[in-house]
XYZ file of C-alpha atoms in Angstrom:
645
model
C 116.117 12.915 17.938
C 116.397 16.031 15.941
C 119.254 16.033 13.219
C 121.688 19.307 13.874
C 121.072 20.248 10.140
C 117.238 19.542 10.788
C 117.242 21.633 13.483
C 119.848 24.386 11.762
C 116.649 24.035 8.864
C 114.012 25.155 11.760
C 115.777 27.922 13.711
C 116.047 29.314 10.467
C 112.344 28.757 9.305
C 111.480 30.187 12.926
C 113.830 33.608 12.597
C 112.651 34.197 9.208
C 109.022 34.179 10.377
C 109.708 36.300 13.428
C 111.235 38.534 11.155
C 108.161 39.123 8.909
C 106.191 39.241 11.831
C 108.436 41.665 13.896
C 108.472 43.880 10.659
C 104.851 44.186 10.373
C 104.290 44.850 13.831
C 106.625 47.701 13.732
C 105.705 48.975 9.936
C 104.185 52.779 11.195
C 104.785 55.687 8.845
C 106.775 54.158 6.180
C 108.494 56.056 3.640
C 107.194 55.537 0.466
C 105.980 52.046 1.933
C 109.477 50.825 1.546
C 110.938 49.222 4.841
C 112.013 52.609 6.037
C 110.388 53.352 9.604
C 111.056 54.456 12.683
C 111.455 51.477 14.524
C 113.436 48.243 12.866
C 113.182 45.463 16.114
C 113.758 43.068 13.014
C 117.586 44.343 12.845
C 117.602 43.527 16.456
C 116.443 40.113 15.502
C 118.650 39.828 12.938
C 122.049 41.114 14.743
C 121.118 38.505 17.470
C 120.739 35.743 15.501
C 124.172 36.105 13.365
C 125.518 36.609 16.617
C 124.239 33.484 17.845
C 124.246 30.836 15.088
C 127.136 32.513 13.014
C 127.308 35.319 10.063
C 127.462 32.269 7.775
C 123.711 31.898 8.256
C 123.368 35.832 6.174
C 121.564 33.826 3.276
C 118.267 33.619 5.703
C 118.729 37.171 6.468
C 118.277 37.981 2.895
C 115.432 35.673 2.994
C 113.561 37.450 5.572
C 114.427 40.582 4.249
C 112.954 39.878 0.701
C 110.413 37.806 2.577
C 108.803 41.208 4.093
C 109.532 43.324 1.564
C 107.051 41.388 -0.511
C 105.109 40.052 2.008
C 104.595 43.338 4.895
C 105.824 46.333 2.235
C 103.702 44.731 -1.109
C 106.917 44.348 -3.343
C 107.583 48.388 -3.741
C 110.225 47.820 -6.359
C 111.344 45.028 -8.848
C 112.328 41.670 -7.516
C 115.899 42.506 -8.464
C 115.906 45.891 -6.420
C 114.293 43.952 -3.060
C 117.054 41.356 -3.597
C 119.697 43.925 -3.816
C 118.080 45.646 -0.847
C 117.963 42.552 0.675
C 121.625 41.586 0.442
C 122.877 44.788 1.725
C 120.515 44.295 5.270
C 122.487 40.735 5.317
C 126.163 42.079 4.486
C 125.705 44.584 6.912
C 124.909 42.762 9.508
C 126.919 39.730 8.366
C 129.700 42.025 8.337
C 129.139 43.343 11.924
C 128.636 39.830 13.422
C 131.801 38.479 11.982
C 134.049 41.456 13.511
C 132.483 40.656 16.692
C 132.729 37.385 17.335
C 135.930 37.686 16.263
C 136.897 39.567 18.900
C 136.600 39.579 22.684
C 132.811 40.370 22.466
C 130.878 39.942 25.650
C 127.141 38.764 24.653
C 126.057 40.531 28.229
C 127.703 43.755 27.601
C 129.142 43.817 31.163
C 131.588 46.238 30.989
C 131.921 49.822 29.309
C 134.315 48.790 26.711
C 132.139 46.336 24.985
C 129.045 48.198 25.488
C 130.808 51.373 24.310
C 131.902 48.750 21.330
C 129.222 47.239 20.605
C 127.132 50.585 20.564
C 129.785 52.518 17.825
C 129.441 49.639 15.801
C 126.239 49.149 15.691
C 125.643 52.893 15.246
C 128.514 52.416 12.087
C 126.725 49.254 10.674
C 123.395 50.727 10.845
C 124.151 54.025 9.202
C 125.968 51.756 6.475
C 123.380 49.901 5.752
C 120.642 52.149 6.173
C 122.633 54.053 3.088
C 122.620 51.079 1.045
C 119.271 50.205 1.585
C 118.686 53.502 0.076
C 120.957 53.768 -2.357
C 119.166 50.500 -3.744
C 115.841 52.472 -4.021
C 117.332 55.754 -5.283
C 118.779 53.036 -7.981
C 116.049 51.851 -9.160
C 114.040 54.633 -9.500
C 111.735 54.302 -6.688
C 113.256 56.583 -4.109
C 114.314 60.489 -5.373
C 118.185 61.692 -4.730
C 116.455 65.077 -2.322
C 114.454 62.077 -0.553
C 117.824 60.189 0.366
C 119.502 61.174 3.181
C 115.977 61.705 4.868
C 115.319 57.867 4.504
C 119.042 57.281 5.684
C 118.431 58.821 8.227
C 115.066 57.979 9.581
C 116.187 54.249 8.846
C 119.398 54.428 10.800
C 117.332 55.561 14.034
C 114.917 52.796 13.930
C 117.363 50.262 13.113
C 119.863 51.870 16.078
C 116.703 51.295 18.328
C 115.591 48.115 17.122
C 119.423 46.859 17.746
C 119.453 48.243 21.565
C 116.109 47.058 22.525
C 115.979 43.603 21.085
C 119.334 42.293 20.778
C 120.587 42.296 24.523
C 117.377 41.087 25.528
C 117.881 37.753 22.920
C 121.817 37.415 23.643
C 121.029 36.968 27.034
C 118.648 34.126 26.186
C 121.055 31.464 28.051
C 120.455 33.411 31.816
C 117.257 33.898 31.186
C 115.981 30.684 33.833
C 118.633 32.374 36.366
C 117.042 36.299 35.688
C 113.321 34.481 36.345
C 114.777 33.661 39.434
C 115.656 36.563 40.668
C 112.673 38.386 39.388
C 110.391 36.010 40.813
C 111.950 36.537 44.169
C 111.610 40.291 43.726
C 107.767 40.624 42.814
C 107.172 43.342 44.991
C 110.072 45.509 43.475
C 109.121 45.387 40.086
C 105.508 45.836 40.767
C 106.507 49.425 41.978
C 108.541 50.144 39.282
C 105.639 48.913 36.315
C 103.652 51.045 38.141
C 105.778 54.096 38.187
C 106.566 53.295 34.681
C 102.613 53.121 33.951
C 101.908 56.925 35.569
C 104.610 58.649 33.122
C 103.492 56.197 30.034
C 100.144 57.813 30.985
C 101.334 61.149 31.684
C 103.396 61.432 28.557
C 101.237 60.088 25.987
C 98.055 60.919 27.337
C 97.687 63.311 29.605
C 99.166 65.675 26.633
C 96.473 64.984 23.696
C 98.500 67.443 21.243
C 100.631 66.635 18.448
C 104.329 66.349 20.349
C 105.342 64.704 23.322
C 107.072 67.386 25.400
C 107.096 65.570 28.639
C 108.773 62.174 27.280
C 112.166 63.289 28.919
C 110.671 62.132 32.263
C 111.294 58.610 31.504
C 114.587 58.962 32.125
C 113.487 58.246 35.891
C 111.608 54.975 35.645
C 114.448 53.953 32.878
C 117.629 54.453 35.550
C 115.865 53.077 37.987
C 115.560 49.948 36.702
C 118.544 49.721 34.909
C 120.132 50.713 38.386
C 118.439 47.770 39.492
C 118.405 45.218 37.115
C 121.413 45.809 34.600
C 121.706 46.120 30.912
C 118.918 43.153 30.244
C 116.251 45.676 32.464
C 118.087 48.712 30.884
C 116.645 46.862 27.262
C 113.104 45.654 28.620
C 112.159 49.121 29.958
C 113.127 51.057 26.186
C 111.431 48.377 24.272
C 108.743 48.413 26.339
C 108.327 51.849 26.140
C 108.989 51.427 21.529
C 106.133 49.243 22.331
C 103.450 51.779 23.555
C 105.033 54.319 21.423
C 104.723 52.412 18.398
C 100.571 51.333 19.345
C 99.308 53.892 21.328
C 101.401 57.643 19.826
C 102.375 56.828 16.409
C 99.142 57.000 14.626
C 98.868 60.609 16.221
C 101.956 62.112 15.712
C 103.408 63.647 12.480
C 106.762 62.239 11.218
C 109.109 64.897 11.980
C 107.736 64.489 15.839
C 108.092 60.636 15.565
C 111.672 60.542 14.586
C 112.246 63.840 17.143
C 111.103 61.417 19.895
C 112.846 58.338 18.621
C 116.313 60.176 19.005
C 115.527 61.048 22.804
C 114.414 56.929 23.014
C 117.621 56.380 21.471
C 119.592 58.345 23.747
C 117.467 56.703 26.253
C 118.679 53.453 25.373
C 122.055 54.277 24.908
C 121.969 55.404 28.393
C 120.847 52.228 29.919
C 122.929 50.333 28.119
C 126.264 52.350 29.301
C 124.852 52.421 32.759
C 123.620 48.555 32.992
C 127.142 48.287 31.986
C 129.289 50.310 34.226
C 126.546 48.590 36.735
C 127.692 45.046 35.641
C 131.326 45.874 35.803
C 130.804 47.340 39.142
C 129.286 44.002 40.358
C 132.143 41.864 38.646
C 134.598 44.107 40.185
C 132.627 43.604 43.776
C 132.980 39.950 42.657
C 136.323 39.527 42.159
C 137.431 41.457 45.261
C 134.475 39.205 46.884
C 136.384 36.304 45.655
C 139.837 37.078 46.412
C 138.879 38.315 50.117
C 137.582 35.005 50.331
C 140.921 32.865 48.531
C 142.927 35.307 50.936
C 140.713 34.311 53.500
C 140.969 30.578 53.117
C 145.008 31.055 52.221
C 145.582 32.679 56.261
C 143.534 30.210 57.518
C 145.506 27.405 56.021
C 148.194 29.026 57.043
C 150.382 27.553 59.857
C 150.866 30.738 61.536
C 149.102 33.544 63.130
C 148.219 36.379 61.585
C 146.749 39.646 63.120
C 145.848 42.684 60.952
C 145.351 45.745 63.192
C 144.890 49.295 62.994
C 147.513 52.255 63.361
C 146.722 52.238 67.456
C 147.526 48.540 67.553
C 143.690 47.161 67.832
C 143.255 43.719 66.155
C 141.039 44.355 63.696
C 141.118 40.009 62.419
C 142.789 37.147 63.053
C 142.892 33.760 61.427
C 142.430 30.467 62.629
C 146.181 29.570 63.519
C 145.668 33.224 65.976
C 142.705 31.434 67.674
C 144.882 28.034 67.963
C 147.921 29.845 68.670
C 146.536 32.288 71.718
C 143.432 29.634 72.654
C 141.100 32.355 72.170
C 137.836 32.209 69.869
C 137.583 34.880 67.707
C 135.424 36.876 68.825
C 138.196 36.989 71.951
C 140.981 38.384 69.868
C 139.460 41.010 67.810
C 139.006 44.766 68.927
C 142.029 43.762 71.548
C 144.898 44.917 72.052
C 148.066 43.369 70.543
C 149.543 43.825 73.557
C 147.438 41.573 75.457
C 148.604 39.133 73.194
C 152.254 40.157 72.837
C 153.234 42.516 75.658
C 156.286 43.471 74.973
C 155.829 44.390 71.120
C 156.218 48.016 70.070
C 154.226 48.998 66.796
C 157.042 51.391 65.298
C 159.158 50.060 62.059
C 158.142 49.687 58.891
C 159.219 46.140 58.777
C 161.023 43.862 61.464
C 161.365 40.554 62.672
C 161.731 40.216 66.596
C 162.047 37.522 69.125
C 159.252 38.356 72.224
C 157.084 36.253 74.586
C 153.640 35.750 73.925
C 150.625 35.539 76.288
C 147.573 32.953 76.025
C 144.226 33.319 76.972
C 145.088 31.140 80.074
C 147.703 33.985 80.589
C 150.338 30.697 79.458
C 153.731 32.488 77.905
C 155.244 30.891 75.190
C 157.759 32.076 72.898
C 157.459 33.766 70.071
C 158.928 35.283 66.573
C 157.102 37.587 65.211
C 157.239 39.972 61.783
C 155.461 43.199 61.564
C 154.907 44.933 58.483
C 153.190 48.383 58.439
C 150.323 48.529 55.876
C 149.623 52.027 54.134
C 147.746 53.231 51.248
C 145.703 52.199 49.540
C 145.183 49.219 52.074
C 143.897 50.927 55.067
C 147.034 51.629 57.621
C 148.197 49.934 60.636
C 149.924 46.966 60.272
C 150.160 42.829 59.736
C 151.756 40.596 62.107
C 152.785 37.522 61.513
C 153.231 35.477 64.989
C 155.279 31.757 65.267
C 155.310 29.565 68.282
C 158.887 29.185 68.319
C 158.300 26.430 71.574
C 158.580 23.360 69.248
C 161.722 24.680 67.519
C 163.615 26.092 70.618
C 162.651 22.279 71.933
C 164.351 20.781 68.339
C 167.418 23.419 69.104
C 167.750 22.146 72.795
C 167.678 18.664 71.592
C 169.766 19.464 68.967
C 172.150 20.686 71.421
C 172.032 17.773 73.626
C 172.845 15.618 70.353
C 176.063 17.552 69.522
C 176.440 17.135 73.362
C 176.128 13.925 73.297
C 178.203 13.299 70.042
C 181.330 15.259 71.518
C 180.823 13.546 75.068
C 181.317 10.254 73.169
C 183.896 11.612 70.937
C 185.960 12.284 73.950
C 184.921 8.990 75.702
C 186.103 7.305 72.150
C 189.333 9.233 72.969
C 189.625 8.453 76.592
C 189.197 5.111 75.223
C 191.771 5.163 72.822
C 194.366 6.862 74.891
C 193.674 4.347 77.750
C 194.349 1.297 75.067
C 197.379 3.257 73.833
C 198.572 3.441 78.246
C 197.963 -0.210 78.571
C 200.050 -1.623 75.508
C 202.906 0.975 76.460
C 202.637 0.642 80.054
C 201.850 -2.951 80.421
C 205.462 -4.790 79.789
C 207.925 -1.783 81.714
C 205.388 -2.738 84.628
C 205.662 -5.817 84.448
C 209.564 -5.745 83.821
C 209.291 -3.576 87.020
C 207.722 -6.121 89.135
C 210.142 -8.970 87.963
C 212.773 -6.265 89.321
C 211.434 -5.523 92.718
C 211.327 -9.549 92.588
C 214.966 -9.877 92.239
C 215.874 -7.491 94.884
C 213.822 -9.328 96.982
C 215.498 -12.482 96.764
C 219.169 -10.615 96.266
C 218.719 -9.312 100.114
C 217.043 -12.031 101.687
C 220.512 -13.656 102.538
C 222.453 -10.619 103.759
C 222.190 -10.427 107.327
C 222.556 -6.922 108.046
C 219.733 -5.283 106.251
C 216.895 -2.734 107.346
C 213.689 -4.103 108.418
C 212.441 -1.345 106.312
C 213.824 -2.111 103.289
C 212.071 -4.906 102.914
C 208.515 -3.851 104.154
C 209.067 -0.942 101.273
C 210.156 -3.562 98.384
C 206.883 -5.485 99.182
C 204.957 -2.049 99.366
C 206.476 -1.534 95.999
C 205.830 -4.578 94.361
C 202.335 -4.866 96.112
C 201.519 -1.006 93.934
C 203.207 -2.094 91.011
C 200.543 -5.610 90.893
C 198.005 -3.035 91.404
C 199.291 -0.718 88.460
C 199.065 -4.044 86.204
C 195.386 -4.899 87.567
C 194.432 -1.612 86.626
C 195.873 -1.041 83.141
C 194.846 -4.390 82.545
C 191.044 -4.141 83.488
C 191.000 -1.035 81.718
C 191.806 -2.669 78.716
C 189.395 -5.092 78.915
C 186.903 -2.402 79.675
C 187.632 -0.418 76.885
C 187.362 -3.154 74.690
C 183.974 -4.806 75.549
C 184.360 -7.478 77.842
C 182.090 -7.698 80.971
C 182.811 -7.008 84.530
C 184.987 -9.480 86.282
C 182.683 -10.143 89.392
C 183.649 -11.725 92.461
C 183.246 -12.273 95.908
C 185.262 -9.130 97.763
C 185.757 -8.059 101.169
C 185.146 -4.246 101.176
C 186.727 -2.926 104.162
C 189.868 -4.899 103.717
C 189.670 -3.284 99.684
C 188.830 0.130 101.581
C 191.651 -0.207 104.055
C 194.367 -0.543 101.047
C 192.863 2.434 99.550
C 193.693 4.350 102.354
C 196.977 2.805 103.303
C 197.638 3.890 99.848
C 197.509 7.234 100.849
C 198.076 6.887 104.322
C 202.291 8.340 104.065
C 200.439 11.253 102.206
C 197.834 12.314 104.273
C 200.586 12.373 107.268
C 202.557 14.301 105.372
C 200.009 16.802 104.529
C 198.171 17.312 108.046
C 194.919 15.804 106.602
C 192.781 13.988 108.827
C 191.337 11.317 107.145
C 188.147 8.996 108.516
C 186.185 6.107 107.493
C 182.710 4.793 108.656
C 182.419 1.231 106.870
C 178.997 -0.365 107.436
C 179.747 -3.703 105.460
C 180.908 -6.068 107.145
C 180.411 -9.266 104.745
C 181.904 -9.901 101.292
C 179.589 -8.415 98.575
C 179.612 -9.409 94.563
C 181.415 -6.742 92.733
C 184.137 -5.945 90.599
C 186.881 -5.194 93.213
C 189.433 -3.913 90.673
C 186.586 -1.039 89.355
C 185.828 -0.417 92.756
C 189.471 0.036 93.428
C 189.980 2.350 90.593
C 186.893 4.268 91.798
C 187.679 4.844 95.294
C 191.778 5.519 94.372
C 190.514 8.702 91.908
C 188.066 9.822 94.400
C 190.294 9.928 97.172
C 193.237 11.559 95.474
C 190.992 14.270 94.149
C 189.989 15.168 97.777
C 193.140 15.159 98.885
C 194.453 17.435 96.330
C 191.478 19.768 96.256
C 192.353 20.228 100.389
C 195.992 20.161 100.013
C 196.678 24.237 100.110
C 193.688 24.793 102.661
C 194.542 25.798 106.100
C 196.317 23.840 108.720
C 193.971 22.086 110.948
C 190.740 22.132 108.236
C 192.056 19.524 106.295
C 189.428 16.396 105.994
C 188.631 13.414 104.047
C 185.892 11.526 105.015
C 184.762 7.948 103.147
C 181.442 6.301 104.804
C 180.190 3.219 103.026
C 176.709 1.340 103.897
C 175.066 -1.629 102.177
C 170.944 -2.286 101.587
C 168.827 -3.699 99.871
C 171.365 -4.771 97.203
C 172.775 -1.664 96.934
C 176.105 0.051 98.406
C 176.322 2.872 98.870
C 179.630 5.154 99.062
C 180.262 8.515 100.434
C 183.370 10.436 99.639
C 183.750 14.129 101.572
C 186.431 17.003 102.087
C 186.509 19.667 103.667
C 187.539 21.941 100.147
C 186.477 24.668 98.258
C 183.761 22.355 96.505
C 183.840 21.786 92.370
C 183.339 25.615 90.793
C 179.895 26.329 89.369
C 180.989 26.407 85.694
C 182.262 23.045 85.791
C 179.196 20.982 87.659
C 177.498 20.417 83.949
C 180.097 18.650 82.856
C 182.428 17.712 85.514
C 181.482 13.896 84.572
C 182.765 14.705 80.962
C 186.006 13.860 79.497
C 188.857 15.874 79.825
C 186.985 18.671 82.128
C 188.738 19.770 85.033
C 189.570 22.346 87.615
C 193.408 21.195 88.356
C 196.381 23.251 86.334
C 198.089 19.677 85.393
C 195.148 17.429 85.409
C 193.882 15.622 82.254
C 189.992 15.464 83.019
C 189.927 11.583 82.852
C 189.803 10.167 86.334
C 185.956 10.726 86.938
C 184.746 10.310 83.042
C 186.600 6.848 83.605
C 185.435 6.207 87.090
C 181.561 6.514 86.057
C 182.041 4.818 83.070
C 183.271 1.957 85.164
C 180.509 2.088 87.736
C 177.625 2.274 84.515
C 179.273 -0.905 82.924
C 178.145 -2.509 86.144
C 174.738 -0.837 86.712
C 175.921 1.767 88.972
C 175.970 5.290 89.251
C 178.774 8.300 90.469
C 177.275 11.756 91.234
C 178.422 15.128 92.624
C 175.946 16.119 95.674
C 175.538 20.344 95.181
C 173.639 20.092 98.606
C 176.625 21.251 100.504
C 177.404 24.875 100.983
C 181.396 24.195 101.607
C 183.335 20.815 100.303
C 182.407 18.257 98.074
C 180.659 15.001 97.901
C 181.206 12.369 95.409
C 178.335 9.517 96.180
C 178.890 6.062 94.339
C 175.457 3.704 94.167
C 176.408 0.254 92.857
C 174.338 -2.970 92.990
C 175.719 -5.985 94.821
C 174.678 -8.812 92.337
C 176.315 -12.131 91.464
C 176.824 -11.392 88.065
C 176.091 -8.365 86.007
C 175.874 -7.421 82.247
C 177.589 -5.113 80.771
C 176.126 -1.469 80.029
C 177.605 1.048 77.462
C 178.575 4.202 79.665
């Protein structure tokens, strides 16, 4: 295992030897064999690797750079002059690779800013230290003051060109397994373009044997092409290729003032594919990132628990994500190009923005209902408009039971009051009843010895007391009814308990011209709370006869049927009235709903409440097109549980 300063130790050793080499490769027409030529890959090298390992490493650049100097130029000028020389090449470039990684500096140069960045500075860094480099020379005593600015200059192009052809190429160093890749799997490509490369190479520096170059402008071609293709990274391969057969196969043929003449149209020819590789590269991250977010806005309506349609200004779906396909129980290929209003028929594609309650339509033509909110889309998204559809079927279904809750909660509110109004009746009522019976007592026995009296008189004092028993029963079972206790169940005879029902009302019914019948099928005693029963057939009754009371003369009828099987009776209670009105039915059963100017609403709330505490049931049959019918099921069982109304 390598130590890190070990292997710090042989990078080093390795750039300082590609340095030399690099520099005497490129060493063509020097000036005054000092290191001015041309073509400087080595500052390429040398940018790249401060940019890599850190400016702190400048002290190997001034090794390399006195390295060559006495090693590639034969020590033109004292040791302290090549030093000095040296240390300018390092501070330059030092200087340049501190500023830049001190920034926001994009190794890849994929976007215009830093390429346009990078190139200035470069540009700025070489021209400084191309000056230096001379100014070292004209110094010492080696280069003349008239000789200057030509060596600047000359210098600053090949070190310009040595930066653009070499450095992106090395920077990109950690993509280069992914770029093999994609070359690899594009062999056929960049056959064609070596080849057209090769005919204009050819064509330019030999099919022209004279002393200029005047067709090298045609590169341009082969140059965007591949940079078109393959970015900054092919944008540097092609221009150093080209340095390359400049430097080997034109150089030694061409006069200087030619050489640097074509080494300023190479140099615009790299700055070109370096701006275009990197408006190329920021085109493709741009592609990328809209790539990307089409795809997180993809996933985001998918997830989404609702439908969403985009469609076009005429109201064709033009997508739809997953919830659409679940929602409508259409694949997607179903949906899209469709109308919206084969989905939503009655939906009108005209506001801006609005939210609208509508009925939807399924594949299996299945309506459901539906909220939906339409926003119009305009530029710079293309127009028409997004729709955002909810199945509103489970929430109307939460309403509705919500509903039913808050009826439930008032219908027991009012059966808590019923309740509490009936215990407040039977503690007020129960001792002047009482009292009243002990009266009717009394009277009674006071008359019994007279001996002129009314035969009357007494059959209406035992009528009286007889009712006033019956009052006490009552208040009394509805106290223990309201307060918990069970059904009292015995052995009763119905038709005699029918028959004092209707002797009840019997002086009434006279009175009032209403004919009153009875069909009673039970003939043996049955188990059942005869007091209820009592109190159920008493209410039912009396409502009939007051909902016929005002009807014409001769139309007046109450009819009461009961029948007992299979451990069930069965009562029937018709008249002959205007039935129960049709806003009422829902909750006729309900405390404290009715239809009569001076009734309270209690009498049927309390009757079925009685009838459910013994397993029974009282309903209103709507079958009948005139009249009501009241129909009382109760089981006939020995004894029976109680059962909250």
């Amino acid at each position: 295992m390598v130590s890190a300063d070990a292997r710090d130790w042989l990078i080093g050793i390795g750039y300082l030897g590609s340095y030399v080499a690099l520099d005497a490769l490129s060493y063509v027409q020097p000036m005054l064999k000092l290191g001015i030529t041309p073509w400087n890959p080595d500052a390429g090298l040398t940018l790249a690797f401060l940019l890599m390992r850190g400016w702190r490493q400048a002290p190997w650049t001034v090794a390399a750079a006195f390295a060559a100097e006495i090693l590639v130029h034969g020590a033109p000028a004292p040791v302290f002059t090549l030093l000095c020389a040296s240390g300018v090449v390092a501070a330059g470039y030092g200087t340049l690779a501190y500023v830049l990684t001190k920034g926001t500096f994009d190794p890849l140069l994929a976007s215009r800013r830093t390429a346009v960045e990078f190139g200035c500075a470069a540009a700025l860094t070489a021209l400084a230290v191309s000056g230096g480099y001379a100014a070292a020379f004209v110094a010492a005593g080696v280069l003349s003051i008239n000789s200057a600015a030509d060596a600047v200059v000359r210098n600053w192009v090949g070190d310009l060109n040595g930066i653009l052809t070499v450095t992106p190429l090395l920077l990109a160093r950690p993509t280069a397994a992914r770029a093999w890749g994609a070359l690899r799997s594009h062999r056929g490509l960049i056959a064609v373009q070596g080849a057209v490369l090769a005919v204009l190479l050819w064509v330019v520096f030999r099919a022209r044997p004279s002393g200029d170059l005047p067709l090298v402008y045609i590169l341009f071609l082969p140059v965007v092409w591949i940079t078109l293709t393959w970015g900054v990274l092919g944008a540097s391969a092609v221009t150093l290729l080209i340095q390359i057969v400049l430097i080997g196969a034109a150089a030694p043929r061409l006069s200087a003032g030619t050489l640097i003449e074509v080494q300023y149209l190479l140099l615009t020819l790299a700055l070109t594919g370096v701006l275009l590789g990197a408006i190329l590269s920021e085109r493709e991250n741009a592609l990328a990132q809209v790539a990307a977010g089409e795809a997180e806005q993809r996933a985001l309506l998918d997830a989404a628990p609702d439908a969403v349609l985009a469609t076009d200004s005429d109201g064709h779906i033009t997508s739809a994500n997953l919830a659409a396909k679940q929602l409508f129980k259409a694949p997607d290929t179903a949906i899209q190009n469709t109308d919206v209003a084969r989905w939503l028929p009655d939906l009108r594609l005209a506001a801006d923005t609005e939210r609208i309650r509508l009925a939807g339509v399924r594949a299996n033509a299945q309506r459901f209902p539906a909220e939906v909110a339409c926003v119009r889309l305009s530029a710079p998204a293309r127009e028409g408009y997004l729709l955002i559809v909810r199945d509103m079927t489970e929430h109307d279904q939460a309403q509705m039971q919500l509903r039913e809750r808050d009826t439930a909660l008032a219908r027991a509110m009012r059966f808590a009051l019923a309740g509490e109004l009936a215990t407040a009746l039977t503690h007020e009522l129960n001792q002047p009843i009482t009292a009243l019976v002990s009266y009717l007592k009394s009277v009674e026995i006071l008359v019994e010895p007279l001996e002129m009296r009314d035969s009357r008189l007494i059959d209406t004092l035992h009528k009286a007391a007889r009712e006033s028993h019956r009052a006490s029963d009552v208040i009394r079972r509805l106290r223990d009814f309201y307060s918990g206790a069970a059904a009292n169940v015995s052995r009763v005879d119905i038709q005699a308990l029918a028959h004092g029902v209707l002797s009840a009302f019997a002086d009434r019914a006279a009175r009032l011209n209403i004919d009153v019948t009875h069909d009673i099928r039970v003939a043996e005693e049955v188990c059942t709370d005869g007091i209820q029963l009592q109190m159920v057939l008493h209410n039912l009754i009396a409502n009939s006869i007051d909902a016929i009371a005002d009807g014409p003369s001769g139309t007046r009828r109450v009819h009461i049927g009961i029948t007992a099987s299979q451990g069930m009776m069965r009562i029937v209670v018709e008249d002959s009235g205007t039935g129960v009105p049709e806003e009422i039915r829902s909750q006729l059963f309900e405390p404290f709903v009715t239809s009569k100017v001076d009734g309270m609403g209690l009498g049927l709330a309390i009757s079925r409440s009685l009838l459910r505490s013994q397993g029974g049931e009282l309903s209103l049959d709507s079958s009948l097109s005139t009249g009501s019918r009241f129909v009382v099921e109760l089981p006939l069982a020995a004894s029976i549980t109680k059962v909250v109304a």
